[in-house]
XYZ file of C-alpha atoms in Angstrom:
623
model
C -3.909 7.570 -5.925
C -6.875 7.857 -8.150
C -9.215 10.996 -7.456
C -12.905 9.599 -9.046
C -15.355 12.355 -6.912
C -15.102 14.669 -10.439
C -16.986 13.490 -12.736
C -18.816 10.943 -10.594
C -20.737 13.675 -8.665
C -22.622 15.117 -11.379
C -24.067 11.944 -11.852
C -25.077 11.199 -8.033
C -28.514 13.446 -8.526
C -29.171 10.774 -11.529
C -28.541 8.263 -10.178
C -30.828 8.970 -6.995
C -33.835 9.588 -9.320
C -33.608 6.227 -11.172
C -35.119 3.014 -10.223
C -38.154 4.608 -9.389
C -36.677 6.840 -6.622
C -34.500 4.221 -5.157
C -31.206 5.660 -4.463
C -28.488 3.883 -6.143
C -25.835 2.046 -3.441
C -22.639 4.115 -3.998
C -19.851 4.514 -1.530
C -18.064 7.841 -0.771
C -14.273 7.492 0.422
C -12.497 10.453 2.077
C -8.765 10.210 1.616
C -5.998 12.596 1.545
C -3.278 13.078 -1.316
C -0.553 13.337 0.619
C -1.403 10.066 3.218
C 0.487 7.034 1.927
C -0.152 4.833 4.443
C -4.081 6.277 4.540
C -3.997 5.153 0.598
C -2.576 1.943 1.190
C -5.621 1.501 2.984
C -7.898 2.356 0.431
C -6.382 0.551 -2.486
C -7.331 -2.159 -0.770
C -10.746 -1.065 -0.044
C -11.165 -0.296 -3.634
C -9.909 -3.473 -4.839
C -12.783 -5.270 -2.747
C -15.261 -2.883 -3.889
C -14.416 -3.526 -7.315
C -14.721 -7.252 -7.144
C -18.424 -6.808 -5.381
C -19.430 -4.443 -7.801
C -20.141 -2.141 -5.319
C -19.815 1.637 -7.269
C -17.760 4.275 -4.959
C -16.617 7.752 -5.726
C -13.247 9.333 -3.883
C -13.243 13.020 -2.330
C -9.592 14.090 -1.917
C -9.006 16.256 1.287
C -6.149 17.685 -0.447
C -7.688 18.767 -3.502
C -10.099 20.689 -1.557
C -13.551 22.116 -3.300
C -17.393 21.753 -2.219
C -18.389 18.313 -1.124
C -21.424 16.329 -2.667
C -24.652 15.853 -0.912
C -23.605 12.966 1.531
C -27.090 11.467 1.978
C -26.465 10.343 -1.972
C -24.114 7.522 -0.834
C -25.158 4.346 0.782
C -21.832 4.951 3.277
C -18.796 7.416 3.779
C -15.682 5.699 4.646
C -12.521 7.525 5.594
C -9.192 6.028 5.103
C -6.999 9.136 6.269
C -5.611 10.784 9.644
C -5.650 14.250 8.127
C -9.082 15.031 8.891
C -7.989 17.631 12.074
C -7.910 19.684 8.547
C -11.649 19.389 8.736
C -13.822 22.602 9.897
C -17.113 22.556 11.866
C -19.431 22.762 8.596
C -17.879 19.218 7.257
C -18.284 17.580 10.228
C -21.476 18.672 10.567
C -22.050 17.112 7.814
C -20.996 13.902 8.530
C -22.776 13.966 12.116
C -25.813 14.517 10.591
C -25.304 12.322 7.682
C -24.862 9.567 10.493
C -27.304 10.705 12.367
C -30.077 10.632 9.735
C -29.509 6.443 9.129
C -26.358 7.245 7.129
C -23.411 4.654 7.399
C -19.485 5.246 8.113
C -16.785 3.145 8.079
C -13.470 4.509 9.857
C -11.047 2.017 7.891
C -8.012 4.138 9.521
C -7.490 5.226 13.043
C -7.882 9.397 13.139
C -8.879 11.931 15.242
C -11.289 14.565 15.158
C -12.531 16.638 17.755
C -15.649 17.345 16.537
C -15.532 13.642 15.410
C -15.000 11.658 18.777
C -18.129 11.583 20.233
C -19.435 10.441 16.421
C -16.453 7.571 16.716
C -17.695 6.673 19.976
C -14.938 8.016 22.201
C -16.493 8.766 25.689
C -13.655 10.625 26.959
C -12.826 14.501 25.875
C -9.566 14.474 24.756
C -7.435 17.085 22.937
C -5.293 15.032 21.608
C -4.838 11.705 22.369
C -2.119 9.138 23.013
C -0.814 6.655 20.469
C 0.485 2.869 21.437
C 3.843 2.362 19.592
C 3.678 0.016 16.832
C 3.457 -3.386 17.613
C 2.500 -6.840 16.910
C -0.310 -7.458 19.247
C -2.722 -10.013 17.209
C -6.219 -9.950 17.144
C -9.217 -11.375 18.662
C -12.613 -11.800 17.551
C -15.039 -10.953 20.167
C -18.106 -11.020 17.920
C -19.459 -12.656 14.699
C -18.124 -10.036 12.376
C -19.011 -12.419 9.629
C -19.927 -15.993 9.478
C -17.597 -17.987 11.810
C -15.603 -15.196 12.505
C -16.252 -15.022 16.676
C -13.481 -16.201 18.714
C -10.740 -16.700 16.373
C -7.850 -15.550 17.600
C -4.600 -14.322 16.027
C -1.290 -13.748 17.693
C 1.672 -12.408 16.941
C 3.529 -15.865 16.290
C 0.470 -16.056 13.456
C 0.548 -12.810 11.704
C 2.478 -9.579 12.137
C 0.036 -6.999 12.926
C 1.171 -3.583 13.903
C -1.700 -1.505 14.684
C -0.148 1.721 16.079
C -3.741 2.263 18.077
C -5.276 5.235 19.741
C -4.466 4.495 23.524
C -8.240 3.592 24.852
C -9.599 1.066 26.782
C -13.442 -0.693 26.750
C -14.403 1.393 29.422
C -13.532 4.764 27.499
C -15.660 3.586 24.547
C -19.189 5.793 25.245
C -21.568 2.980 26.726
C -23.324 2.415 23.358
C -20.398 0.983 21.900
C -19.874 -2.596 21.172
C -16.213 -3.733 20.981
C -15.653 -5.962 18.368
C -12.282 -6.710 18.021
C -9.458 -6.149 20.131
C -5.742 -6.929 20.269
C -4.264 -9.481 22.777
C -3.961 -7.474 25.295
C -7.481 -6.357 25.314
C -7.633 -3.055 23.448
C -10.326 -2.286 21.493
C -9.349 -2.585 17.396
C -12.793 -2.129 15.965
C -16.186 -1.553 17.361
C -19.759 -0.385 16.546
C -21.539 2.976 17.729
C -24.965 3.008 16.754
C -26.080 6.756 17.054
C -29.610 7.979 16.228
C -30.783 6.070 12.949
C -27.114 5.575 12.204
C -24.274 3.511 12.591
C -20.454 3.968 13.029
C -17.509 1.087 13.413
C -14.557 2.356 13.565
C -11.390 -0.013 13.116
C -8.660 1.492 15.894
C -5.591 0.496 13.505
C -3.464 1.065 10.490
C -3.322 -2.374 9.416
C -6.392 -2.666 6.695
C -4.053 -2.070 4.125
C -3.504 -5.910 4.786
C -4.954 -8.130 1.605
C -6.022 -10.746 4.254
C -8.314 -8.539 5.921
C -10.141 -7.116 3.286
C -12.794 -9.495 3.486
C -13.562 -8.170 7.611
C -13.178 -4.568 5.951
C -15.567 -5.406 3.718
C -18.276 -6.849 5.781
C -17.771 -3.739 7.991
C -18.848 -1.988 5.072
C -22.435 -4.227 4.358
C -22.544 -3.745 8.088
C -23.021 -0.354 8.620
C -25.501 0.335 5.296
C -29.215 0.094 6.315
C -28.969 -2.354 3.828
C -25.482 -3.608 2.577
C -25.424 -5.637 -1.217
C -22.041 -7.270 -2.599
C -22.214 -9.944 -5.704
C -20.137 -12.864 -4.599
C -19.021 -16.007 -6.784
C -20.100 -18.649 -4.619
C -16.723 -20.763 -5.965
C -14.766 -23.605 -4.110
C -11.134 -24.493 -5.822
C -9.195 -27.262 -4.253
C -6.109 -27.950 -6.137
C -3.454 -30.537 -5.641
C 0.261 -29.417 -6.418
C 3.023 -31.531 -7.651
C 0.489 -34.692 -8.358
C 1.337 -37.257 -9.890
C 4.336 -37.397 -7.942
C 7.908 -37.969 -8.644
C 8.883 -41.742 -7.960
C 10.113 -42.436 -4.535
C 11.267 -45.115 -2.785
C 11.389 -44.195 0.824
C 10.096 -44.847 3.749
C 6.563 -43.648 4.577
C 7.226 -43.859 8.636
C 6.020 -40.234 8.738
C 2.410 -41.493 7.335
C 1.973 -44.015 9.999
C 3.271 -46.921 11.136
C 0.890 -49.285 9.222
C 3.019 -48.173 6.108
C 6.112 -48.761 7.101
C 6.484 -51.712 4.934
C 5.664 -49.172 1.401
C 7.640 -47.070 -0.381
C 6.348 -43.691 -1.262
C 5.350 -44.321 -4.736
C 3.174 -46.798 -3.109
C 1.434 -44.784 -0.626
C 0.632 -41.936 -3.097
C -0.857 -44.481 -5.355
C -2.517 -46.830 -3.268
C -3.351 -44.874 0.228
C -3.091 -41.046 -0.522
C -5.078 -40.908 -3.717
C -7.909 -43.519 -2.857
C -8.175 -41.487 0.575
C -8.602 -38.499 -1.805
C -10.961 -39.651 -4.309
C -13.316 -40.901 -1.331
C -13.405 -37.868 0.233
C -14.420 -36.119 -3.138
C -17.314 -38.592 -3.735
C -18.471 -37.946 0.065
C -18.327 -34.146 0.402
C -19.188 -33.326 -3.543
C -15.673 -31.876 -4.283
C -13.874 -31.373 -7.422
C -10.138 -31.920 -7.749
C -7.329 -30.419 -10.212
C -4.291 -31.588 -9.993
C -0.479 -29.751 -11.654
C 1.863 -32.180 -12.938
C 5.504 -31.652 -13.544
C 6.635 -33.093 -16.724
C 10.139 -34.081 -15.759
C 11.368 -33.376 -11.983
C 15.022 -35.320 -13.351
C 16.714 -32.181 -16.044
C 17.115 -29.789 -13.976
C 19.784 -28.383 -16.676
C 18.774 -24.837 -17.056
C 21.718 -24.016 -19.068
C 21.493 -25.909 -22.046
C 19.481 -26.819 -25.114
C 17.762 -30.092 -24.485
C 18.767 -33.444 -25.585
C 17.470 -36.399 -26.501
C 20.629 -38.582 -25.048
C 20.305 -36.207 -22.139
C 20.549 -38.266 -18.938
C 17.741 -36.015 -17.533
C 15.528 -36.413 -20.563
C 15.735 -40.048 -20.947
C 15.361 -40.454 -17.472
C 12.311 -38.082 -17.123
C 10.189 -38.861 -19.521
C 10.072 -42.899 -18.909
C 9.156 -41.665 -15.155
C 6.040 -39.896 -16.458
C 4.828 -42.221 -18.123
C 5.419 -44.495 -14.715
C 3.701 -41.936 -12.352
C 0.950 -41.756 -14.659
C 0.119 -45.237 -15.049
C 0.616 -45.858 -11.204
C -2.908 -43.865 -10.386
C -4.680 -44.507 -13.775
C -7.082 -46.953 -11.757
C -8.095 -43.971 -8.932
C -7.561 -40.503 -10.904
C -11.068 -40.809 -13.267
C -12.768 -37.766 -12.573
C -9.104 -35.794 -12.043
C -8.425 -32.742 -14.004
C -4.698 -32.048 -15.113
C -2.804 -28.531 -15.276
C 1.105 -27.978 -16.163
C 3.043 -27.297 -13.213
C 5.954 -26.424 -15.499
C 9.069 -28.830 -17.129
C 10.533 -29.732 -14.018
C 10.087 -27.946 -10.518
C 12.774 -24.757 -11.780
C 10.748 -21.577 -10.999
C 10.157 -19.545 -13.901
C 12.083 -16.556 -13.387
C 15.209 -14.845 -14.212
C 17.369 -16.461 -11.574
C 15.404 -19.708 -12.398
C 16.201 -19.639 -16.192
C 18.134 -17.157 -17.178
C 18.034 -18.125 -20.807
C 14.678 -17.556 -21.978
C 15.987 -19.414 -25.422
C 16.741 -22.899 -23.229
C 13.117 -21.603 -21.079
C 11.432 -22.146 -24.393
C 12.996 -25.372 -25.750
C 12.291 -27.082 -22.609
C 8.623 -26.052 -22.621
C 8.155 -26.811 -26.342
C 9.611 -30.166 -24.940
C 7.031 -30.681 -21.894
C 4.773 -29.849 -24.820
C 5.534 -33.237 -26.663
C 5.255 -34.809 -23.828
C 1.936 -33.825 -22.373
C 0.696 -34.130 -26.298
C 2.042 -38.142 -26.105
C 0.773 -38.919 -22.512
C -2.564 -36.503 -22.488
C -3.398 -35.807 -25.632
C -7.464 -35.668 -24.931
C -6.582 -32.257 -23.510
C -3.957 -29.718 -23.575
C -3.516 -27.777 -20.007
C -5.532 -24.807 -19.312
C -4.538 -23.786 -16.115
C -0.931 -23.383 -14.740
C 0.467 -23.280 -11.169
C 3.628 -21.719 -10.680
C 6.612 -23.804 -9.328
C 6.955 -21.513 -5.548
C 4.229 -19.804 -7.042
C 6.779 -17.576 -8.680
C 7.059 -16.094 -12.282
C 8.620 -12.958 -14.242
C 6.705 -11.036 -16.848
C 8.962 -12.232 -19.709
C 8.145 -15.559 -18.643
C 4.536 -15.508 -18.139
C 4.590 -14.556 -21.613
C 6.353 -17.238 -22.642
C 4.229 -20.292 -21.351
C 1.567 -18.271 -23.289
C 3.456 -18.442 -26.216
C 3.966 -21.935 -26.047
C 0.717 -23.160 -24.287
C -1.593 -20.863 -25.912
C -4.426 -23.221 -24.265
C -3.470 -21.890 -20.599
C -5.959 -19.096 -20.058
C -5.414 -19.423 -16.115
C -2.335 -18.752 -13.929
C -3.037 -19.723 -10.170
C -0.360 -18.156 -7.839
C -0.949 -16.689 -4.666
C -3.503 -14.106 -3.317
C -2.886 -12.215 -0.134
C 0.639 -12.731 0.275
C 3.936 -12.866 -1.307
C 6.199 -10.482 -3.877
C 4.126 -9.034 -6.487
C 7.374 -8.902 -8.637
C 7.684 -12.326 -8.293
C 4.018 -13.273 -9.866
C 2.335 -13.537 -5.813
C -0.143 -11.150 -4.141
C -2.229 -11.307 -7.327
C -5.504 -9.858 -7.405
C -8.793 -11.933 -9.318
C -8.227 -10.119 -12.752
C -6.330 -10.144 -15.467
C -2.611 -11.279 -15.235
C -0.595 -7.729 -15.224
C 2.185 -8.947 -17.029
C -0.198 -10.790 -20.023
C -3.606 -9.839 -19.849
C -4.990 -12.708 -22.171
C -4.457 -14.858 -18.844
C -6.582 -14.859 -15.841
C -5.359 -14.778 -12.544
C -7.086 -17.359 -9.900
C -4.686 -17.073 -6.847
C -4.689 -19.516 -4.116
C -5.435 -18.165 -0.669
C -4.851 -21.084 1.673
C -2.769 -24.424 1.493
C -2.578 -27.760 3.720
C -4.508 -29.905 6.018
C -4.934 -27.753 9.099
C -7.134 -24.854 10.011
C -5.326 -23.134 12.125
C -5.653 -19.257 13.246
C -3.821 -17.868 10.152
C -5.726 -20.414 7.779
C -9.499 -19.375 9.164
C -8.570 -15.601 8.990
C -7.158 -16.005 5.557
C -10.520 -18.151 4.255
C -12.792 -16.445 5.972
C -11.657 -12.763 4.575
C -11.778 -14.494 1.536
C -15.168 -15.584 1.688
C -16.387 -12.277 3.079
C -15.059 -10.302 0.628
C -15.898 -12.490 -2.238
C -17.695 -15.288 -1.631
C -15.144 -17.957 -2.756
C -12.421 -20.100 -1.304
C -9.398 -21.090 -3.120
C -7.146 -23.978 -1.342
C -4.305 -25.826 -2.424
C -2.654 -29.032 -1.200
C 0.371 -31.393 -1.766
C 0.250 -35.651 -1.263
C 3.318 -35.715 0.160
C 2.447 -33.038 2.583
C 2.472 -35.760 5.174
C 6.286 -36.386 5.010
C 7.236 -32.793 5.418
C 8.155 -32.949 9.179
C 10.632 -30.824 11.438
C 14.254 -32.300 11.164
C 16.567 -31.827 13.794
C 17.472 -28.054 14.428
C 14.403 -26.914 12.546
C 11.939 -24.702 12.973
C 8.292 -26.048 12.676
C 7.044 -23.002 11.532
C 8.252 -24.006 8.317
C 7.102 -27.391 7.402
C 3.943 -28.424 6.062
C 3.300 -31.165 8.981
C 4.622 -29.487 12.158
C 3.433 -31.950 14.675
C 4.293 -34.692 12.518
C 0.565 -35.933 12.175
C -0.173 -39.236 10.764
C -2.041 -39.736 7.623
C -4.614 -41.976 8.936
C -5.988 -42.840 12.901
C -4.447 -40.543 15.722
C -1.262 -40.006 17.077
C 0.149 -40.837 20.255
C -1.739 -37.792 22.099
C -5.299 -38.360 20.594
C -4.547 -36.305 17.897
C -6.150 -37.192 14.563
C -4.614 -37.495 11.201
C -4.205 -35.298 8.233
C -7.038 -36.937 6.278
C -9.523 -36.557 8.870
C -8.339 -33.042 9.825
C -9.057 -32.111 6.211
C -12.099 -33.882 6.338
C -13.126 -31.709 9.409
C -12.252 -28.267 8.029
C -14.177 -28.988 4.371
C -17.688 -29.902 6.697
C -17.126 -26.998 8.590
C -16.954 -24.423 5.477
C -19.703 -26.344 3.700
C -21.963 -26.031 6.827
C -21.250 -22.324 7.144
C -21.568 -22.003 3.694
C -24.037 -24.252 2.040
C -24.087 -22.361 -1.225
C -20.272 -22.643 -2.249
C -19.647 -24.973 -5.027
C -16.580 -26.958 -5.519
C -15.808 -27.200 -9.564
C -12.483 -27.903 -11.423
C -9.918 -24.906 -12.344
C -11.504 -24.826 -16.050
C -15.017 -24.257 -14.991
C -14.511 -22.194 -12.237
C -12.078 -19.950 -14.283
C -14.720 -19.952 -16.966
C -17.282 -18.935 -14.529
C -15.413 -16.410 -12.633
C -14.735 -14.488 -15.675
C -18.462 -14.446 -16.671
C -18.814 -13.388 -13.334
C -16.196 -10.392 -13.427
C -17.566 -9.130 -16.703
C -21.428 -8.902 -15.826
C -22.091 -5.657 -14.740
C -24.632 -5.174 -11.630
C -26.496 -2.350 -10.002
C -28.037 -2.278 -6.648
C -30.814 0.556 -5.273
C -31.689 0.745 -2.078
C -34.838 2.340 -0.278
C -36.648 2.514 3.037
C -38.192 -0.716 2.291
C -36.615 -2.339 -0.466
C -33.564 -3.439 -2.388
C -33.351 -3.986 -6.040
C -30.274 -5.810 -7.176
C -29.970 -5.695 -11.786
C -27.447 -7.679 -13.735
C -27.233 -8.459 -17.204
C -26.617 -12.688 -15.923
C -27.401 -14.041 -12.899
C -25.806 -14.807 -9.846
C -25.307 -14.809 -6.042
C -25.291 -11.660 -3.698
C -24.483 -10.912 -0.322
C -27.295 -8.694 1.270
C -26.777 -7.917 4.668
C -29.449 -5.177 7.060
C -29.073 -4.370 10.122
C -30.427 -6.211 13.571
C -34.155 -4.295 13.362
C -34.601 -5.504 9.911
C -35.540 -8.534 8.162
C -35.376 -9.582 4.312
C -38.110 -11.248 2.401
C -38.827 -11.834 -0.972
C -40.501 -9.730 -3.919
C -39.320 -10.946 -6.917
C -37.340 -13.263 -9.310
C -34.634 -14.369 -6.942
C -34.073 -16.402 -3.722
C -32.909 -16.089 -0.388
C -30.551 -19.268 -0.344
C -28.793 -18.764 3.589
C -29.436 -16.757 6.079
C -27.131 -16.151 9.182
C -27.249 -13.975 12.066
C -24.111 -11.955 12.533
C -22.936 -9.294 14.723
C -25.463 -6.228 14.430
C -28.030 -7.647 11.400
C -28.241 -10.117 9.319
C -26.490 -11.392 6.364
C -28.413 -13.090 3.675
C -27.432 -14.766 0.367
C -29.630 -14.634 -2.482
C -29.698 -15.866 -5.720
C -30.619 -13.616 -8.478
C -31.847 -13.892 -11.813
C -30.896 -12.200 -15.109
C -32.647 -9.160 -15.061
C -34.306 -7.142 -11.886
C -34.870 -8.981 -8.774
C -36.482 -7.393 -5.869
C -36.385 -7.679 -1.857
C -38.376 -6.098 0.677
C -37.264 -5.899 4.546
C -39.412 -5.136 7.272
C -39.147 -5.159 11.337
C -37.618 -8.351 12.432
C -38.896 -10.532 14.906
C -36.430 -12.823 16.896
C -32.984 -13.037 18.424
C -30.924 -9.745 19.165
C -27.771 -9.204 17.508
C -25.450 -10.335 20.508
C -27.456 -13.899 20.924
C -27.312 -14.376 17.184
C -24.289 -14.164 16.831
C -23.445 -16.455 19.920
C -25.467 -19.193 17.871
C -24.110 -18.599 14.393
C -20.461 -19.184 15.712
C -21.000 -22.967 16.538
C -19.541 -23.782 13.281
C -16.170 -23.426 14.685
C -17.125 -25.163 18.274
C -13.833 -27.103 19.223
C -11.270 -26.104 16.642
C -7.993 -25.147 18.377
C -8.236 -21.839 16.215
């Protein structure tokens, strides 16, 4: 657990003076040493600050010592229980911190007695009563962030376990607002606006969770008089295992009106034209990961050239190839790896055969696509080792971009990676995926939308013979890629539509929610993601205006609160604007340099009603 508040203190009174008295935005987070799960919760909030460029500073209970000047931070969050430790001058403090138009975030349910009328608990309680952990979902009541209201999560979804303070709505003081509450109706996170302040206060232990961070997050903006985040504004749809290996059977699952075509055929002539049409009509780019050779799947051995496998393999590549030359202009390529074999130890266990047969998927990508080497890579399972990582650097020194998985998974398998550097070779950039497949459902929304709030971007993968993964007899459908065994095309027999147009429905949706998201290949989004991580940014903040400085341009969140409105000063742009639970949440686009924004009283919907009309996006999705 990193303690930053030394150091970073001394600088505050700075800080506060620059930018012609604008305060620069900085975040204070109280944690505790000795709080684990408290921590958990705050690496994650620190990972999301770091990727908005939002500066913080960390004030360990445990260490003790004076405290800073709180009305030098732009919000206090606390991410630890043990604050009954705290006496009546700190949470003073706080109270009149808040009180004054100061923000705080409760990312971790505690208790304070001094503290609960600040949280918004309108009941005097010693001590109060805990729910046992539990999976109890969670529901949206309000726009939380764009698109947010009304999705609901349950426990068959995602396995929350909040371990909540026992309250009900009606024990919240009457200026709260629940936000969020749990299936059965208990408040999870709500907003307590007191004086000039503001307080929301998440009723769980559960932020620690990756695919959350992006709610966490907002909740953050949200409670700043005037919340700023840089986001990417990136859109990444990749297609695994394409070209595909040959097949020929049946394509029943697809639809009956290819009953009479093998699956070679389909993916050539049905799947891929679908594809590329629905590219040219909603602006989107495509990369696609090839495996080289899906027939050696010899791991223990030196390859051949009379191999079986080889032979075999590399005449079908050339064959899958030249079966969508005529749709797949426009297509970029990455390596997908020799054959489908994860790379790790139990996957090849001799890194000596590892490296022949990639020096061998080598030739062949040279003698099929020799206009350009891969420089992106997607994990077979989305798994790798370090010493293996390292190896397809070694022998693809082009691959500058490894695209695993994001918010879930085994971190010692190569998953739950974070936008940075690879940790196991840091020449390689890591561009996880966050969602896969063709259906928004509850777990896909939450997953894109925390994404999106937290960063501004959207990374999605999917596979063309996604279509044909169906529930066989005995199994479960929670583990197949087309549960209800959708057709490709049309409807099924219950007025159901296909996979295609499903697709079709959730890329409108995100593009009308968010205009400003632009789809672009691995390579250039890669390429502009790392320009993006590297360009430092400042924000200051005043009564009246916000001045957002970075050394490139780029896009921003900006987000005030429901009395306030944002206009122009400046270089820069306001590019969307969208009502949301308790303000307003603006993008602009700055330029290189200084830009600045003013905001002033607003004139126009309340919060509530805004946010009723900014949730449409979602109107009639079964999530």
């Amino acid at each position: 657990m990193n303690s930053l508040i030394s150091g970073i203190v001394g600088k505050l009174r700075k800080l506060a003076r620059s930018s012609g008295g604008n305060r620069q935005q900085v975040v204070l987070i109280i944690c505790h040493a000795d709080d684990t799960a408290g921590n958990e919760v705050m690496d994650n909030i620190c990972g999301g600050l770091a990727q908005a460029k939002i500066q913080f500073a960390v004030l360990d209970l445990k260490a003790g010592g004076s405290w800073p000047a709180l009305d030098g931070f732009s919000a206090v969050v606390l991410s630890t229980e043990k604050i009954s430790e705290l006496g009546a001058a700190q949470t003073s403090l706080i109270v009149n911190y808040v009180e004054a138009g100061g923000g705080l975030l409760v990312a971790y349910r505690c208790w304070q007695p001094l503290l609960s009328g600040l949280f918004g608990f309108g009941v005097e309680l010693d001590q109060p009563r805990f729910l046992s952990p539990g999976g109890h979902g969670l529901h949206f009541k309000e726009e939380v962030f764009t698109g947010a209201r009304g999705l609901t999560i349950g426990d068959e979804h995602w396995g929350f376990e909040h371990c909540q303070i026992d309250i009900l709505p009606n024990g919240l003081h009457d200026r709260c607002q629940v936000l969020i509450t749990d299936g059965d109706g208990c408040p999870v996170a709500w907003q307590c606006d007191r004086m000039k302040g503001r307080v929301i206060y998440w009723n769980t232990t559960v932020l620690f969770c990756r695919a959350l961070r992006g709610f966490l997050l907002q909740s953050l903006l949200s409670v700043m008089r005037a919340g700023v985040s840089a986001i990417s504004g990136l859109g990444v749809i990749q297609i695994d295992d394409f070209p595909p290996s040959l097949s020929t059977a049946s394509c029943e699952d697809a639809g009956a009106e290819f009953s009479n075509i093998s699956r070679t055929e389909f993916y050539a002539g049905v799947w891929l034209p679908d594809m590329m049409e629905l590219k040219g009509r909603c602006g989107l780019e495509f990369t696609c990961y090839t495996v080289m050779n899906y027939d050696d799947v010899d791991v223990s051995d030196l390859p051949s050239d009379a191999a079986p496998g080889h032979l075999s393999g590399t005449g079908h590549l050339t064959s899958r190839f030249s079966r969508i030359a005529h749709d797949a202009g426009g297509l970029e390529f990455g390596f997908h790896g020799y054959n489908h074999v994860p790379m790790t130890r139990e996957g090849w266990p001799n890194l000596e055969v590892a490296e022949s047969k990639l020096r061998l998927a080598r030739k062949m990508w040279e003698k099929l696509l020799p206009h350009r080497m891969p420089v992106s890579y997607v994990p077979a399972n989305n798994w790798y080792h370090a010493e293996h990582i390292r190896l397809i650097g070694s022998v693809f020194p082009e691959i500058t971009t490894v695209c695993g998985l994001s918010s879930v998974g085994d971190p010692e398998m190569g998953e739950y990676r974070e936008f940075a550097p690879e940790p196991w070779n840091s020449t390689i950039l890591c561009l996880p995926r966050e969602t896969f497949g063709y259906f928004l459902g509850p777990t896909e929304r939450m997953m894109m939308l925390s994404q999106l709030g937290a960063m501004g971007c959207w990374t999605h993968f999917v596979h063309s013979d996604d279509v044909f993964d169906v529930p066989q007899p005995g199994q479960s459908s929670g583990y197949v890629r087309n549960p209800e065994k959708r057709p490709w095309r049309g409807e099924d027999s219950r007025g159901r539509k296909g996979m295609l147009a499903e697709l079709h429905d959730w890329i409108s949706t995100v593009q009308s929610l968010f205009p400003w998201l632009e789809f672009l290949t691995t390579s250039v989004a890669a390429d502009r993601f790392r320009r993006h991580l590297q360009a430092p940014a400042q924000v200051w903040v005043s009564d009246g205006e916000v001045v957002i400085e970075g050394k490139s341009g780029g896009l921003y969140y900006v987000r005030v609160r429901d009395e306030t409105e944002l206009c122009m000063r400046g270089p820069g742009k306001i590019v969307d604007q969208r009502r949301v639970f308790g303000g307003t949440l603006y993008v602009v686009d700055c330029p290189a340099g200084r830009a600045r924004f003013c905001f002033s009283p607003r004139r126009g919907l309340s919060g509530t009603r805004a946010s009723e009309k900014a949730s449409r996006g979602f109107h009639g999705l079964s999530c």
